mmCIF file of C-alpha atoms in Angstrom:
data_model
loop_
_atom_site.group_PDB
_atom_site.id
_atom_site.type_symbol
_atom_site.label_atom_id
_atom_site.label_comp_id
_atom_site.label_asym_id
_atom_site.label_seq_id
_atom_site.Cartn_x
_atom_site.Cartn_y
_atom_site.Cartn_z
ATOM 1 C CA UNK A 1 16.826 19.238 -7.582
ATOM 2 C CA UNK A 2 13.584 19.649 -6.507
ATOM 3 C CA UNK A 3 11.542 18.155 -2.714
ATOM 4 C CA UNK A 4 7.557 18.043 -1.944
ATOM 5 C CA UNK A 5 7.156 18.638 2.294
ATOM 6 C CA UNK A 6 4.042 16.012 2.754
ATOM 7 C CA UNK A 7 2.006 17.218 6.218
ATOM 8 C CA UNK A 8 -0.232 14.972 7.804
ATOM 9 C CA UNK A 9 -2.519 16.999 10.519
ATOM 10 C CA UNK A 10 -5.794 15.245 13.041
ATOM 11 C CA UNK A 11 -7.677 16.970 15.600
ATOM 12 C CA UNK A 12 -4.880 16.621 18.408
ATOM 13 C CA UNK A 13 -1.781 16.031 16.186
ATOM 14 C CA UNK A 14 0.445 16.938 13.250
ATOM 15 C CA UNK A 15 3.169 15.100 11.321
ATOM 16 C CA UNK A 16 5.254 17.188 9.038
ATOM 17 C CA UNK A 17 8.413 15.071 8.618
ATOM 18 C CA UNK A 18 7.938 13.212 5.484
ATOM 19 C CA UNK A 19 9.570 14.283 2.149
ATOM 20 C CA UNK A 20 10.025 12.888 -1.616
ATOM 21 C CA UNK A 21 12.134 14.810 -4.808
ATOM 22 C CA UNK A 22 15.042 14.379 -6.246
ATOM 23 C CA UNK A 23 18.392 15.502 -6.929
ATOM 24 C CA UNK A 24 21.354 15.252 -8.607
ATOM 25 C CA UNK A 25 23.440 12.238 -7.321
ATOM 26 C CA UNK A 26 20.493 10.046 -6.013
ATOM 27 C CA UNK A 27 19.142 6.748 -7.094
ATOM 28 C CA UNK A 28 16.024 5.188 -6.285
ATOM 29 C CA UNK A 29 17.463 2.553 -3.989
ATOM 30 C CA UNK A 30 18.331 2.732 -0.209
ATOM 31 C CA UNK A 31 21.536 5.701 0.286
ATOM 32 C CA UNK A 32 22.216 8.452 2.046
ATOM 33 C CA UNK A 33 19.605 10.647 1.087
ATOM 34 C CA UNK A 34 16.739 8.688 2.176
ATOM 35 C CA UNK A 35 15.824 8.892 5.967
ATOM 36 C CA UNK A 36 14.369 6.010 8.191
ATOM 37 C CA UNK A 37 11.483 6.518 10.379
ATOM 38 C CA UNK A 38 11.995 7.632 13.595
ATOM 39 C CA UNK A 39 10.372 5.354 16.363
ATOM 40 C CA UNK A 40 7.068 5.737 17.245
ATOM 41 C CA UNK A 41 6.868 4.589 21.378
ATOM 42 C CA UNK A 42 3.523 6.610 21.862
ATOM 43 C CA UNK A 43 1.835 5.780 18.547
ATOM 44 C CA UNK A 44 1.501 9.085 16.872
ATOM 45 C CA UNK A 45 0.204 9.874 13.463
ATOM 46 C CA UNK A 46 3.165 9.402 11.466
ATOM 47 C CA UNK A 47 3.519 9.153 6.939
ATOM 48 C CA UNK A 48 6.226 6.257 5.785
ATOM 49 C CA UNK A 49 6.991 5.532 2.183
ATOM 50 C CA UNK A 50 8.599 2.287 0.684
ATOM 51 C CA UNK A 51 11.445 3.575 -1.315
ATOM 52 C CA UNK A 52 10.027 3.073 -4.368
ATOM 53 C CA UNK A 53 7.964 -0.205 -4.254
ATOM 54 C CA UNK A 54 11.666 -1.710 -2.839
ATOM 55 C CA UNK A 55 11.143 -2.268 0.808
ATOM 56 C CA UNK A 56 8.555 -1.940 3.743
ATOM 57 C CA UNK A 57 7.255 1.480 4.497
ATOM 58 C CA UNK A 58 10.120 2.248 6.374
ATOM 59 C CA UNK A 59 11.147 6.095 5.804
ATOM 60 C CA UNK A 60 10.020 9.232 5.909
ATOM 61 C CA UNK A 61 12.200 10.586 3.334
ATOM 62 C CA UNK A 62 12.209 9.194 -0.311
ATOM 63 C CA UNK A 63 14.691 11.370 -3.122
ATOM 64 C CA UNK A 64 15.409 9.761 -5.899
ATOM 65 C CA UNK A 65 17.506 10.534 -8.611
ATOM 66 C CA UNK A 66 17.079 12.971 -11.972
ATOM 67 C CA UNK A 67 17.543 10.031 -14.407
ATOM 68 C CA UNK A 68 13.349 10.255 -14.696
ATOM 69 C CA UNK A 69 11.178 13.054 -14.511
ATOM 70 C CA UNK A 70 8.572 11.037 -13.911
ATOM 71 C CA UNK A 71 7.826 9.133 -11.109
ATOM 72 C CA UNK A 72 4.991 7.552 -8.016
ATOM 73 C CA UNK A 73 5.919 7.836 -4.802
ATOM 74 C CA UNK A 74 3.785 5.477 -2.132
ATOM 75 C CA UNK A 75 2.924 6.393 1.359
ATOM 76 C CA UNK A 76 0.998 4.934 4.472
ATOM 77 C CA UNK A 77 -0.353 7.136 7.372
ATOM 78 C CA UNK A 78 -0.715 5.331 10.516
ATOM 79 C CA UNK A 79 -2.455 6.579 14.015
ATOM 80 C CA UNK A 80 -5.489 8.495 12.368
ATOM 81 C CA UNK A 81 -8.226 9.746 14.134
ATOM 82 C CA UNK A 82 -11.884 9.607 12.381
ATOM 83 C CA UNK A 83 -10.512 12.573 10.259
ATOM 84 C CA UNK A 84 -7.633 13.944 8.805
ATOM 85 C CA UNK A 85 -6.079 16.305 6.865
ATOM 86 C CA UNK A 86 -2.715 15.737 3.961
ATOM 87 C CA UNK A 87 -1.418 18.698 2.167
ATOM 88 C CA UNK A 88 2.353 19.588 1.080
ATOM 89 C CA UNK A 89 4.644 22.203 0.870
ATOM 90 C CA UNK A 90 7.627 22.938 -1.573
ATOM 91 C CA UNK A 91 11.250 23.178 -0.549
ATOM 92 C CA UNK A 92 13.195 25.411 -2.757
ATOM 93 C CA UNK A 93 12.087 25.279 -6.321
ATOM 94 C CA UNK A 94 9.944 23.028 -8.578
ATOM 95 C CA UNK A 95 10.615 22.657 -12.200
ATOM 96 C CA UNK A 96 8.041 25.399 -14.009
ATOM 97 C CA UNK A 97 6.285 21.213 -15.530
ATOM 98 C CA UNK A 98 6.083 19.250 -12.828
ATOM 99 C CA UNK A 99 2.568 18.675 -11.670
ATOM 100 C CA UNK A 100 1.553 16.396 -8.665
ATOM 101 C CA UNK A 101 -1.702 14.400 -8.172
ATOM 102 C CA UNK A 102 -2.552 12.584 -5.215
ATOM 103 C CA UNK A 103 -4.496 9.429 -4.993
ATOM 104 C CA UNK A 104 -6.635 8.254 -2.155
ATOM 105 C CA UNK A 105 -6.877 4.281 -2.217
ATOM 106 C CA UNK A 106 -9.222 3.709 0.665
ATOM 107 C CA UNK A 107 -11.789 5.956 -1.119
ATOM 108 C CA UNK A 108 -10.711 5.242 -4.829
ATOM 109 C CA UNK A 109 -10.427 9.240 -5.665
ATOM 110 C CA UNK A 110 -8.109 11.458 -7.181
ATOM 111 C CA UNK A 111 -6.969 14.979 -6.518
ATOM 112 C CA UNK A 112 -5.113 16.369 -8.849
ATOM 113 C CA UNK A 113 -2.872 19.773 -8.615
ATOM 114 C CA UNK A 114 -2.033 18.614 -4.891
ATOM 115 C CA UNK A 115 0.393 21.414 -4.606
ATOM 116 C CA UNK A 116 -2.462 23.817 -4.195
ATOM 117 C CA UNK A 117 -4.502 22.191 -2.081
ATOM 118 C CA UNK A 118 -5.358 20.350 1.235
ATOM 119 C CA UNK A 119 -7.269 17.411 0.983
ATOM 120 C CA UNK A 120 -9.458 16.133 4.079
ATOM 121 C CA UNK A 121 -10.725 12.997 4.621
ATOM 122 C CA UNK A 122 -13.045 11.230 6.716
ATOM 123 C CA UNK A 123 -11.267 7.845 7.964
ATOM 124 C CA UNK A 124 -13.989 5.813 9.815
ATOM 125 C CA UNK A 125 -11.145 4.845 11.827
ATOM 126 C CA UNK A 126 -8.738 2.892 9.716
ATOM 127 C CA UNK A 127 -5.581 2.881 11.704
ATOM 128 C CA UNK A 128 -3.782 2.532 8.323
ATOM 129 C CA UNK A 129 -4.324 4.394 5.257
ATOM 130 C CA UNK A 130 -2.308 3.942 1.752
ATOM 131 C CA UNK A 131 -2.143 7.049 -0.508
ATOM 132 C CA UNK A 132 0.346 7.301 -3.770
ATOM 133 C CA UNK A 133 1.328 10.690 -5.130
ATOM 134 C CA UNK A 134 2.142 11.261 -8.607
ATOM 135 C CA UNK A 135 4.782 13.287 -9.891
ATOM 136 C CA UNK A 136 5.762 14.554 -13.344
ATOM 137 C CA UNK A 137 4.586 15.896 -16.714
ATOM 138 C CA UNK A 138 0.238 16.481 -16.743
ATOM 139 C CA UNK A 139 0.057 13.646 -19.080
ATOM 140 C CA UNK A 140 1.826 11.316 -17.008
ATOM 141 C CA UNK A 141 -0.219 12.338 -13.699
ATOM 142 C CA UNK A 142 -3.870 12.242 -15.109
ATOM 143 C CA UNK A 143 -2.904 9.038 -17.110
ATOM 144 C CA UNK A 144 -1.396 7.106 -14.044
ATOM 145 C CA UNK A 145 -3.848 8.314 -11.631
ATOM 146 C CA UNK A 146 -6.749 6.209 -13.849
ATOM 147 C CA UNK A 147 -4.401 3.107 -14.208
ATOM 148 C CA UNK A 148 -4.295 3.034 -9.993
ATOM 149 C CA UNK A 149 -7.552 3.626 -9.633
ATOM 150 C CA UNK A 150 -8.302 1.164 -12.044
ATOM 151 C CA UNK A 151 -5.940 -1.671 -10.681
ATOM 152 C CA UNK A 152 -7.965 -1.277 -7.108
ATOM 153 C CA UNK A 153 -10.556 -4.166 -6.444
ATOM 154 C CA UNK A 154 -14.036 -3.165 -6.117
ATOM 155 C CA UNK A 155 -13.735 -5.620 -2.725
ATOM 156 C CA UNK A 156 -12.190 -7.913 -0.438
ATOM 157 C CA UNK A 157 -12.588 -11.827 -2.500
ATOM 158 C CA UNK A 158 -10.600 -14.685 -2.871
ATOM 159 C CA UNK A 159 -10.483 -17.114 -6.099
ATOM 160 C CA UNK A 160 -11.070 -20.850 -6.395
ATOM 161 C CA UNK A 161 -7.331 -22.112 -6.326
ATOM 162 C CA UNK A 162 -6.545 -23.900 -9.678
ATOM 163 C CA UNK A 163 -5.926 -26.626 -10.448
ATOM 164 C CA UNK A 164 -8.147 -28.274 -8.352
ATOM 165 C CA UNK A 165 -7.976 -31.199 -7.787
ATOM 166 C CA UNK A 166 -4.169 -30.791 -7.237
ATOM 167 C CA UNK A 167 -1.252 -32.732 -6.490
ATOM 168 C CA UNK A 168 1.496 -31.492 -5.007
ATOM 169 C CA UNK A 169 1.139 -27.528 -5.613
ATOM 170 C CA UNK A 170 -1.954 -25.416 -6.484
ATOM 171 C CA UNK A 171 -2.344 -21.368 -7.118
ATOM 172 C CA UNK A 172 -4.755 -19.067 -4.630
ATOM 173 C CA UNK A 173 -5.809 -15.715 -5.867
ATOM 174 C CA UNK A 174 -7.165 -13.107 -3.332
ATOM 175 C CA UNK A 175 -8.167 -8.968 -3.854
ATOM 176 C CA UNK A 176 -7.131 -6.251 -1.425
ATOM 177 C CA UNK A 177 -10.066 -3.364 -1.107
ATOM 178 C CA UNK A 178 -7.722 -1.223 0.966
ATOM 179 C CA UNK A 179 -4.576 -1.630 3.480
ATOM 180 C CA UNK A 180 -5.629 -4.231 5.677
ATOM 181 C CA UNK A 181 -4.204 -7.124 7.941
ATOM 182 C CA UNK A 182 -5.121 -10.068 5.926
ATOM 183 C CA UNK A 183 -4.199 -13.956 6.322
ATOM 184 C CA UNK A 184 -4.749 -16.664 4.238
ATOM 185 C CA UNK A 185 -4.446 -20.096 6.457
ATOM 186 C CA UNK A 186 -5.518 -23.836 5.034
ATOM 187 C CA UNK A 187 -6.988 -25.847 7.967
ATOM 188 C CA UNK A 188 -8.219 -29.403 7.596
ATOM 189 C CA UNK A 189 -11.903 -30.445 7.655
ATOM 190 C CA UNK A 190 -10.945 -30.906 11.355
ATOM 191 C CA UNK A 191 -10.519 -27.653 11.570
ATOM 192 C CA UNK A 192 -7.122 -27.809 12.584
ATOM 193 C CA UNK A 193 -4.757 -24.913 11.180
ATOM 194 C CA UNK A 194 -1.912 -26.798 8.739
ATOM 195 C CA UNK A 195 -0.493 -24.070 7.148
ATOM 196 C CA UNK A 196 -0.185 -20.245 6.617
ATOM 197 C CA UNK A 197 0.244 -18.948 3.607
ATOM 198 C CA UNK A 198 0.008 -15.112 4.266
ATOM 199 C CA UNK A 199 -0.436 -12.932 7.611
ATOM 200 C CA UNK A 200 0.756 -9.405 7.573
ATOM 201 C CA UNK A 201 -0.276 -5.701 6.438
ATOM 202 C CA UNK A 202 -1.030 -6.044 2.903
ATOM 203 C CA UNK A 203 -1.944 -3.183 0.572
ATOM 204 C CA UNK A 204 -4.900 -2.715 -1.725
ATOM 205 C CA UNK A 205 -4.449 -5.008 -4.508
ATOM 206 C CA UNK A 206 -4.461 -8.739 -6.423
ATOM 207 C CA UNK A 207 -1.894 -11.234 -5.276
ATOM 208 C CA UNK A 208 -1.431 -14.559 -5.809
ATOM 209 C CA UNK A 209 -0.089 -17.080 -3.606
ATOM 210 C CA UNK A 210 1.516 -20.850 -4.015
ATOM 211 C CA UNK A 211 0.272 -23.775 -1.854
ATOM 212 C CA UNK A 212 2.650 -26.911 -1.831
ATOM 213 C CA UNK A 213 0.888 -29.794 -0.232
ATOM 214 C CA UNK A 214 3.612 -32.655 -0.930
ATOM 215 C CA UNK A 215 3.712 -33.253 3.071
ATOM 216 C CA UNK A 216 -0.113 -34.082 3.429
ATOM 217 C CA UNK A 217 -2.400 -36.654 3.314
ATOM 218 C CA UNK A 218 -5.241 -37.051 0.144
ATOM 219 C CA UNK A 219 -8.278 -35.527 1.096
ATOM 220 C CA UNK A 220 -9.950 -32.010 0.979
ATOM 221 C CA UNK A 221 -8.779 -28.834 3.108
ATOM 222 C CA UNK A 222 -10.380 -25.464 3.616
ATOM 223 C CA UNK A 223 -8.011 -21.959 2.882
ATOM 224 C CA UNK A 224 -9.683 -18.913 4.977
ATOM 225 C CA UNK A 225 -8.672 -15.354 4.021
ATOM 226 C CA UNK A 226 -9.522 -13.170 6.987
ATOM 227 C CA UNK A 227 -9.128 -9.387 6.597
ATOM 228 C CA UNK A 228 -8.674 -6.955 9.604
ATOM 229 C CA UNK A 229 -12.578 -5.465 9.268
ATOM 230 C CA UNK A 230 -13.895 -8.370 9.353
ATOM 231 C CA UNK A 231 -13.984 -10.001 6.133
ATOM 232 C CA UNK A 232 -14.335 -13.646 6.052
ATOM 233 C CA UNK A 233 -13.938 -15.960 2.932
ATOM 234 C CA UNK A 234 -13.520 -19.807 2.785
ATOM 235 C CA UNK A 235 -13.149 -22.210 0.185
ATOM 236 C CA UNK A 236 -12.389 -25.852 -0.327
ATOM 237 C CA UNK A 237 -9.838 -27.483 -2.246
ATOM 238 C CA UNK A 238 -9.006 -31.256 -2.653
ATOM 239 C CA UNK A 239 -5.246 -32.381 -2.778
ATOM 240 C CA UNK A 240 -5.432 -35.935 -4.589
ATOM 241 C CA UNK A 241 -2.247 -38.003 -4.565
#
């Protein structure tokens, strides 16, 4: 068995309730080990992690089982100040191979022998902030670290949707820079909103999204992708019938 201790600290604040290992008996699913997030009524800084890709970021403590040495564990701060500081502590013992890496999404860098070291960043006051930490064999760290950063679009965009002209259903690509609050609505050449495709916290990343027009009229529409800094994108599609 083996846990990682990850502490969050700002200027005013620490957070050092969030942990990730695993033990003997685990799995990487919701169970008994893994620990929900405690509510938040005065919006402190606080880490939650997703359970392994499988839910929302909804607990603070992620052990999964020994069935892979190997393994990437991903975690949101939320609450930061216009600086911050992440480091981690080990509980108990770590196998003599294990090494960890950390990678920071918003600012597409990797630190690697995060065990060792406390890693500071300036936020420019994101209130949300993805990192992933990497866990396992050197080989596994170093090469997994590149394939994230490499995965990460270089900015915010969305794609022509395709086909287009379409009739009834047509794709719409969009890219994630970093953890943002990002919608995707259609509107009309009214301007009137007919549909929303997407509309929460989204992390850094390419998704793809399905627009089924069957209950509309023939004509062309407009699908907006808004992002939470700002970002504004439109584009026009035609829905013939």
């Amino acid at each position: 068995d083996w846990y990682l201790n990850i502490k969050l600290e700002s200027k005013n604040q620490i957070n050092h309730s969030a942990v990730l290992g695993r033990r003997k008996h685990a799995s990487n699913g919701q169970e008994i080990f893994d620990t929900p997030i405690y509510p938040d009524i005065e919006k402190n800084i606080s880490i939650a992690m997703d359970l392994d890709g499988s839910t929302g970021f909804n607990y603070i403590r992620d052990i999964r089982g020994l069935d892979n040495f190997n393994g990437i564990w991903n975690l949101r701060l939320n609450y930061l100040g216009d600086e911050f500081m992440i480091s981690s502590g080990q509980i108990g013992l770590l196998p003599e191979n294990i090494h960890f890496g950390i990678v920071d999404i918003n600012k597409r860098k990797v630190t690697f022998n995060f065990l060792n070291q406390e890693v500071r960043v300036s936020n420019n006051l994101n209130t949300v902030y993805d990192i992933k930490i990497i866990a396992g064999d050197k080989e596994y760290v170093e090469s997994m670290s590149q394939n994230i950063l490499s995965s990460i679009p270089e900015e915010f965009s969305l794609g022509q949707n395709y086909p287009n002209p379409f009739n009834p259903t047509t794709s719409i690509s969009f890219e994630v820079l970093q953890a943002s609050h990002v919608s995707v609505r259609i509107y009309d050449l009214m301007g009137r909103e007919v549909d929303v495709l997407w509309n929460k916290y989204t992390a850094a990343g390419r998704y793809q999204l399905t627009f089924e027009a069957s209950n509309l009229a023939t004509g062309s529409y407009i699908y907006r992708l808004v992002a939470g800094n700002g970002v504004v994108h439109s584009k026009k599609m035609t829905l013939i019938k």
